[in-house]
Coordinates of C-alpha atoms in Angstrom, one line a residue:
Chain A
X52 CA 11.7 35.7 -30.1
X53 CA 11.3 36.2 -26.7
X54 CA 10.6 33.6 -24.2
X55 CA 6.9 33.0 -23.6
X56 CA 6.9 33.5 -20.0
X57 CA 2.9 32.9 -19.8
X58 CA 3.4 29.9 -20.4
X59 CA 2.6 26.7 -17.8
X60 CA 5.0 25.5 -16.1
X61 CA 4.8 22.2 -14.2
X62 CA 7.3 21.7 -11.0
X63 CA 7.3 18.2 -9.3
X64 CA 9.0 17.1 -5.9
X65 CA 8.0 15.5 -3.3
X66 CA 9.6 18.1 -1.1
X67 CA 6.7 20.9 -0.6
X68 CA 9.4 23.0 0.8
X69 CA 11.5 22.5 -2.6
X70 CA 8.2 23.2 -4.2
X71 CA 7.8 26.4 -2.8
X72 CA 11.8 27.6 -3.3
X73 CA 11.3 26.9 -6.9
X74 CA 8.1 28.3 -7.5
X75 CA 9.3 31.8 -5.9
X76 CA 12.7 31.8 -7.8
X77 CA 10.5 31.1 -11.2
X78 CA 8.5 34.2 -10.2
X79 CA 11.4 36.6 -9.7
X80 CA 12.6 35.6 -13.4
X81 CA 8.8 36.4 -14.2
X82 CA 7.3 32.6 -14.5
X83 CA 3.9 33.2 -12.8
X84 CA 1.8 30.3 -14.2
X85 CA 3.2 27.5 -12.0
X86 CA 1.6 24.3 -11.1
X87 CA 3.0 21.8 -8.5
X88 CA 2.9 17.7 -8.5
X89 CA 4.3 15.8 -5.5
X90 CA 5.3 12.6 -7.7
X91 CA 5.3 11.3 -11.2
X92 CA 2.1 9.8 -11.3
X93 CA 0.5 13.1 -10.2
X94 CA 2.6 15.0 -12.8
X95 CA 1.6 12.5 -15.4
X96 CA -2.1 13.1 -15.0
X97 CA -1.3 16.9 -14.8
X98 CA 0.3 16.7 -18.1
X99 CA -2.6 14.7 -19.6
X100 CA -5.4 17.1 -18.7
X101 CA -2.9 20.5 -19.5
X102 CA -0.7 21.8 -21.6
X103 CA 2.7 22.6 -19.9
X104 CA 5.7 24.8 -21.8
X105 CA 8.4 23.1 -19.4
X106 CA 8.5 20.4 -16.8
X107 CA 10.9 21.0 -13.8
X108 CA 11.4 17.8 -12.0
X109 CA 13.2 15.9 -8.8
X110 CA 14.3 12.4 -9.5
X111 CA 13.8 10.7 -5.8
X112 CA 9.7 10.3 -5.6
X113 CA 7.4 7.7 -4.8
X114 CA 5.9 5.9 -6.6
X115 CA 6.8 7.1 -9.7
X116 CA 10.5 8.7 -9.9
X117 CA 11.3 11.6 -12.1
X118 CA 13.3 9.5 -14.6
X119 CA 10.2 7.1 -14.7
X120 CA 8.1 10.3 -15.1
X121 CA 10.9 11.5 -17.9
X122 CA 10.3 8.2 -19.8
X123 CA 6.4 8.4 -19.9
X124 CA 6.6 11.9 -20.9
X125 CA 8.9 10.7 -24.0
X126 CA 6.8 7.8 -24.8
X127 CA 3.5 9.6 -25.1
X128 CA 3.1 11.0 -28.5
X129 CA 1.3 14.3 -27.2
X130 CA 3.8 15.3 -24.6
X131 CA 7.1 13.8 -25.9
X132 CA 8.4 17.4 -27.3
X133 CA 7.6 19.2 -23.8
X134 CA 11.2 20.4 -22.3
X135 CA 12.2 18.4 -19.3
X136 CA 14.7 19.8 -16.6
X137 CA 15.8 17.4 -13.9
X138 CA 16.8 19.2 -10.5
X139 CA 18.3 16.4 -8.1
X140 CA 20.7 15.6 -5.7
X141 CA 21.5 12.8 -7.8
X142 CA 25.0 13.8 -9.0
X143 CA 26.5 10.2 -10.3
X144 CA 27.5 9.9 -13.9
X145 CA 25.1 7.0 -13.9
X146 CA 22.1 9.1 -13.2
X147 CA 23.1 11.8 -15.5
X148 CA 23.6 9.2 -18.4
X149 CA 20.5 7.6 -17.9
X150 CA 18.6 10.9 -17.6
X151 CA 20.2 11.8 -21.0
X152 CA 19.5 8.4 -22.5
X153 CA 15.9 8.9 -21.1
X154 CA 15.9 12.2 -23.4
X155 CA 16.3 15.0 -20.3
X156 CA 16.5 18.5 -21.8
X157 CA 18.8 19.4 -19.0
X158 CA 20.0 18.6 -15.5
X159 CA 20.3 20.6 -12.5
X160 CA 22.3 19.0 -9.5
X161 CA 21.0 20.4 -5.8
X162 CA 22.1 22.5 -3.9
X163 CA 21.5 24.8 -7.3
X164 CA 21.9 28.7 -7.5
X165 CA 19.0 31.1 -9.1
X166 CA 21.5 31.8 -12.0
X167 CA 21.9 28.3 -13.2
X168 CA 18.0 27.5 -13.0
X169 CA 17.6 30.6 -15.1
X170 CA 20.5 29.6 -17.4
X171 CA 19.1 26.3 -17.9
X172 CA 15.5 27.5 -18.5
X173 CA 16.9 29.9 -21.5
X174 CA 18.7 26.9 -22.7
X175 CA 15.9 24.3 -23.0
X176 CA 13.7 27.3 -24.3
X177 CA 16.1 27.9 -27.1
X178 CA 17.3 31.0 -26.0
X179 CA 20.4 29.8 -23.9
Chain B
X291 CA 39.5 -61.3 23.7
X292 CA 39.7 -64.4 21.4
X293 CA 39.5 -64.6 17.6
X294 CA 36.0 -65.1 16.6
X295 CA 34.1 -64.1 19.6
X296 CA 33.9 -60.2 18.3
X297 CA 33.2 -59.4 15.0
X298 CA 36.2 -58.1 12.7
X299 CA 37.2 -54.1 11.6
X300 CA 34.1 -54.7 9.0
X301 CA 31.6 -54.8 11.7
X302 CA 29.5 -51.9 12.5
X303 CA 30.0 -49.9 15.9
X304 CA 26.6 -50.6 17.0
X305 CA 27.1 -54.3 16.1
X306 CA 30.1 -54.6 18.2
X307 CA 28.5 -52.7 21.5
X308 CA 25.7 -55.3 21.4
X309 CA 28.2 -58.1 21.2
X310 CA 30.0 -56.2 24.1
X311 CA 26.8 -56.1 26.0
X312 CA 26.2 -59.7 25.8
X313 CA 29.4 -60.5 26.8
X314 CA 29.6 -58.5 29.5
X315 CA 25.9 -57.5 31.1
X316 CA 26.8 -56.2 33.8
X317 CA 28.9 -53.5 32.0
X318 CA 27.0 -50.0 32.4
X319 CA 27.0 -47.4 29.4
X320 CA 29.0 -44.8 31.6
X321 CA 31.6 -47.3 32.1
X322 CA 32.2 -48.1 28.9
X323 CA 32.5 -44.2 28.1
X324 CA 35.0 -43.5 31.0
X325 CA 37.3 -46.2 29.2
X326 CA 36.7 -44.7 25.6
X327 CA 37.6 -41.3 27.2
X328 CA 40.7 -42.7 28.9
X329 CA 41.9 -44.5 25.7
X330 CA 41.4 -41.5 23.9
X331 CA 43.2 -39.0 26.3
X332 CA 46.4 -41.7 26.0
X333 CA 46.2 -41.1 22.4
X334 CA 47.9 -37.6 22.8
X335 CA 51.0 -39.1 23.4
X336 CA 51.3 -40.9 19.7
X337 CA 51.0 -37.3 18.2
X338 CA 53.6 -35.1 17.3
X339 CA 54.2 -31.7 18.9
X340 CA 52.8 -29.9 16.0
X341 CA 49.8 -31.9 15.8
X342 CA 49.4 -31.6 19.7
X343 CA 49.8 -27.7 19.4
X344 CA 47.2 -27.6 16.5
X345 CA 44.9 -29.9 18.4
X346 CA 45.1 -27.5 21.2
X347 CA 44.3 -24.2 18.9
X348 CA 41.6 -26.1 17.5
X349 CA 40.1 -27.0 20.8
X350 CA 40.7 -23.3 22.0
X351 CA 38.8 -22.0 18.5
X352 CA 36.4 -24.2 19.4
X353 CA 35.5 -22.9 23.0
X354 CA 36.0 -19.2 21.5
X355 CA 33.2 -19.7 19.3
X356 CA 31.2 -21.5 21.9
X357 CA 31.5 -18.6 24.0
X358 CA 30.7 -16.2 21.5
X359 CA 27.8 -18.1 20.4
X360 CA 26.7 -17.9 23.8
X361 CA 27.0 -14.4 24.0
X362 CA 25.3 -13.5 20.9
X363 CA 22.6 -15.8 21.7
X364 CA 22.3 -13.8 24.9
X365 CA 22.3 -10.2 23.2
X366 CA 19.2 -7.9 24.2
X367 CA 18.3 -7.9 20.7
X368 CA 14.6 -7.0 21.5
X369 CA 16.3 -3.8 22.6
X370 CA 17.9 -3.0 19.7
X371 CA 14.7 -3.9 17.5
X372 CA 12.1 -2.8 19.7
X373 CA 13.6 0.3 21.1
X374 CA 17.2 1.7 20.1
X375 CA 16.9 1.7 16.0
X376 CA 13.2 3.0 16.1
X377 CA 13.9 5.7 18.9
X378 CA 17.1 6.8 16.7
X379 CA 14.5 7.0 13.3
X380 CA 12.2 8.8 15.6
X381 CA 14.7 11.2 16.4
X382 CA 15.7 11.7 12.6
X383 CA 12.7 12.0 11.9
X384 CA 12.0 14.8 14.2
X385 CA 14.9 16.5 12.7
X386 CA 13.4 16.9 9.2
X387 CA 10.0 17.8 10.4
X388 CA 11.5 21.0 12.9
X389 CA 13.9 22.0 9.7
X390 CA 11.2 21.8 7.5
X391 CA 9.2 24.1 10.0
X392 CA 11.6 26.8 10.3
X393 CA 12.2 26.6 6.3
X394 CA 8.9 27.2 5.8
X395 CA 8.7 30.3 8.2
X396 CA 11.8 31.5 6.6
X397 CA 10.3 31.2 2.8
X398 CA 7.3 33.0 4.2
X399 CA 9.1 35.8 5.5
X400 CA 10.8 35.8 2.3
X401 CA 7.8 35.9 0.1
X402 CA 6.9 39.2 2.4
X403 CA 10.1 40.8 1.6
X404 CA 9.4 39.8 -2.4
X405 CA 5.9 41.9 -2.2
X406 CA 7.6 44.5 -0.4
X407 CA 10.3 44.7 -3.3
X408 CA 7.5 45.1 -5.7
X409 CA 6.3 48.0 -4.1
X410 CA 9.3 49.6 -3.6
X411 CA 12.0 51.6 -5.9
X412 CA 13.5 49.8 -8.6
X413 CA 16.8 50.0 -6.6
X414 CA 15.6 49.3 -3.5
X415 CA 13.5 46.4 -5.1
X416 CA 16.2 44.8 -6.8
X417 CA 18.5 44.5 -3.2
X418 CA 15.8 43.1 -1.9
X419 CA 15.1 40.6 -4.2
X420 CA 18.7 39.5 -4.4
X421 CA 18.9 39.0 -0.7
X422 CA 15.4 36.8 -1.0
X423 CA 17.2 34.8 -3.8
X424 CA 20.1 34.0 -1.8
X425 CA 17.5 33.2 0.9
X426 CA 15.5 30.9 -1.3
X427 CA 18.8 29.1 -2.6
X428 CA 20.2 28.8 0.7
X429 CA 17.0 27.4 1.9
X430 CA 16.8 24.1 -0.5
X431 CA 19.6 22.9 2.3
X432 CA 16.4 21.4 3.8
X433 CA 15.8 19.1 1.0
X434 CA 19.5 17.8 0.7
X435 CA 19.6 17.4 4.5
X436 CA 16.5 15.5 4.4
X437 CA 17.8 12.9 1.7
X438 CA 21.0 12.6 3.7
X439 CA 18.8 11.9 6.9
X440 CA 16.9 9.1 4.6
X441 CA 19.9 7.4 3.7
X442 CA 20.9 7.3 7.4
X443 CA 17.6 5.6 8.2
X444 CA 18.0 3.1 5.7
X445 CA 21.5 2.6 7.1
X446 CA 20.1 1.7 10.7
X447 CA 17.3 -0.3 9.2
X448 CA 19.9 -2.4 7.5
X449 CA 22.0 -2.8 10.4
X450 CA 18.8 -3.7 12.3
X451 CA 17.9 -6.6 9.7
X452 CA 21.7 -7.6 10.1
X453 CA 22.0 -8.0 14.0
X454 CA 18.6 -9.9 13.8
X455 CA 19.7 -12.1 11.2
X456 CA 23.1 -13.0 13.1
X457 CA 21.9 -13.2 16.4
X458 CA 18.7 -15.4 14.9
X459 CA 21.5 -17.6 13.2
X460 CA 23.1 -18.2 16.8
X461 CA 20.0 -18.5 18.9
X462 CA 18.3 -21.0 16.3
X463 CA 15.8 -18.3 15.8
X464 CA 14.3 -19.2 12.4
X465 CA 15.3 -17.1 9.4
X466 CA 11.9 -16.2 8.7
X467 CA 11.4 -14.3 12.1
X468 CA 14.2 -12.0 11.3
X469 CA 12.7 -8.5 9.3
X470 CA 13.2 -8.3 5.8
X471 CA 16.2 -6.5 4.1
X472 CA 15.3 -3.0 2.6
X473 CA 15.3 -3.6 -1.2
X474 CA 17.8 -1.2 -2.8
X475 CA 16.1 1.2 -5.5
X476 CA 18.0 1.2 -8.7
X477 CA 19.9 4.6 -9.6
X478 CA 18.4 6.4 -6.1
X479 CA 21.7 7.2 -4.6
X480 CA 20.7 10.6 -3.0
X481 CA 23.1 13.3 -2.2
X482 CA 26.8 12.4 -2.2
X483 CA 29.6 13.9 -0.2
X484 CA 31.7 16.9 -1.3
X485 CA 34.4 15.6 -3.7
X486 CA 32.9 12.1 -4.3
X487 CA 30.6 13.0 -7.4
X488 CA 30.3 15.5 -10.2
X489 CA 29.3 19.1 -9.6
X490 CA 27.2 21.4 -12.0
X491 CA 30.1 22.0 -14.4
X492 CA 31.1 18.2 -14.6
X493 CA 27.6 17.4 -15.4
X494 CA 27.0 20.2 -18.1
X495 CA 30.2 18.8 -19.6
X496 CA 29.1 15.2 -19.6
X497 CA 25.6 16.1 -21.5
X498 CA 27.5 18.3 -23.8
X499 CA 29.6 15.4 -25.0
X500 CA 26.3 13.5 -26.0
X501 CA 25.6 16.5 -28.2

């Protein structure tokens, strides 16, 4: 079964430049329904009002970090199955382990390339 | 001095001084102090060479500490706290703002190229899109440099606090006058230097080890 590229994707980052970059890269691989949030609180509110097929989130944000957002998502009965990719500059083992233990679907370290983004999306959506 | 006129070794110093004052009402305190100093100075003769050397070194150390205390207390910490560090952090913030503005301009141009790519032939469109993809990837530098600069700003603020605490300790300023130390955030290490952290393939292997 092909990936449903019409799905809603939520991208979360406190750098608006990064949001713009990810949005454009997603557009190039035909994901056009992209919504943005600038921190975990904003993202969680949007997730509770809409259905998203994929969340791509940064880690370092305030007041709610990407890791806290992931924990909230996994603790929410309606949201817990949502594929969640962390894109972050945090590249220490402790970070990756913490994200995995919190239930991250995949983890991309910044700086990343378009091919890595595409590959991880396909993998978490069951086509990798 | 006759026995019985002064208290024995068990008497307090104050008591002995009171008795001396009663015996010699004309003696001034500074005269007594001069005598005590003179007696103490003769005690050096009773010390060994090693003890005398050690005493000299301790005295020298004391003078060095006193000088350092005076110099630190005289530091213009106000300049560091009020001017140097805020100025440095402002400059760094300006770098982030300028690079962000430049990156936005580049992205806007790329988006124009993407639109043109959609209207061009398949071959040319693909070439244009590949080029803009590379530019999008490269533009993520702004996020990384921003996070690195944020780490530098946090370090500057820590230095600011430490300097204020050291100067406060030597100048008698109350500790609560010093700015509070920034609270480190757990698991927010920011970008690592090349070679000091995992790359994407290392992370992929680590994630796979959980499966």
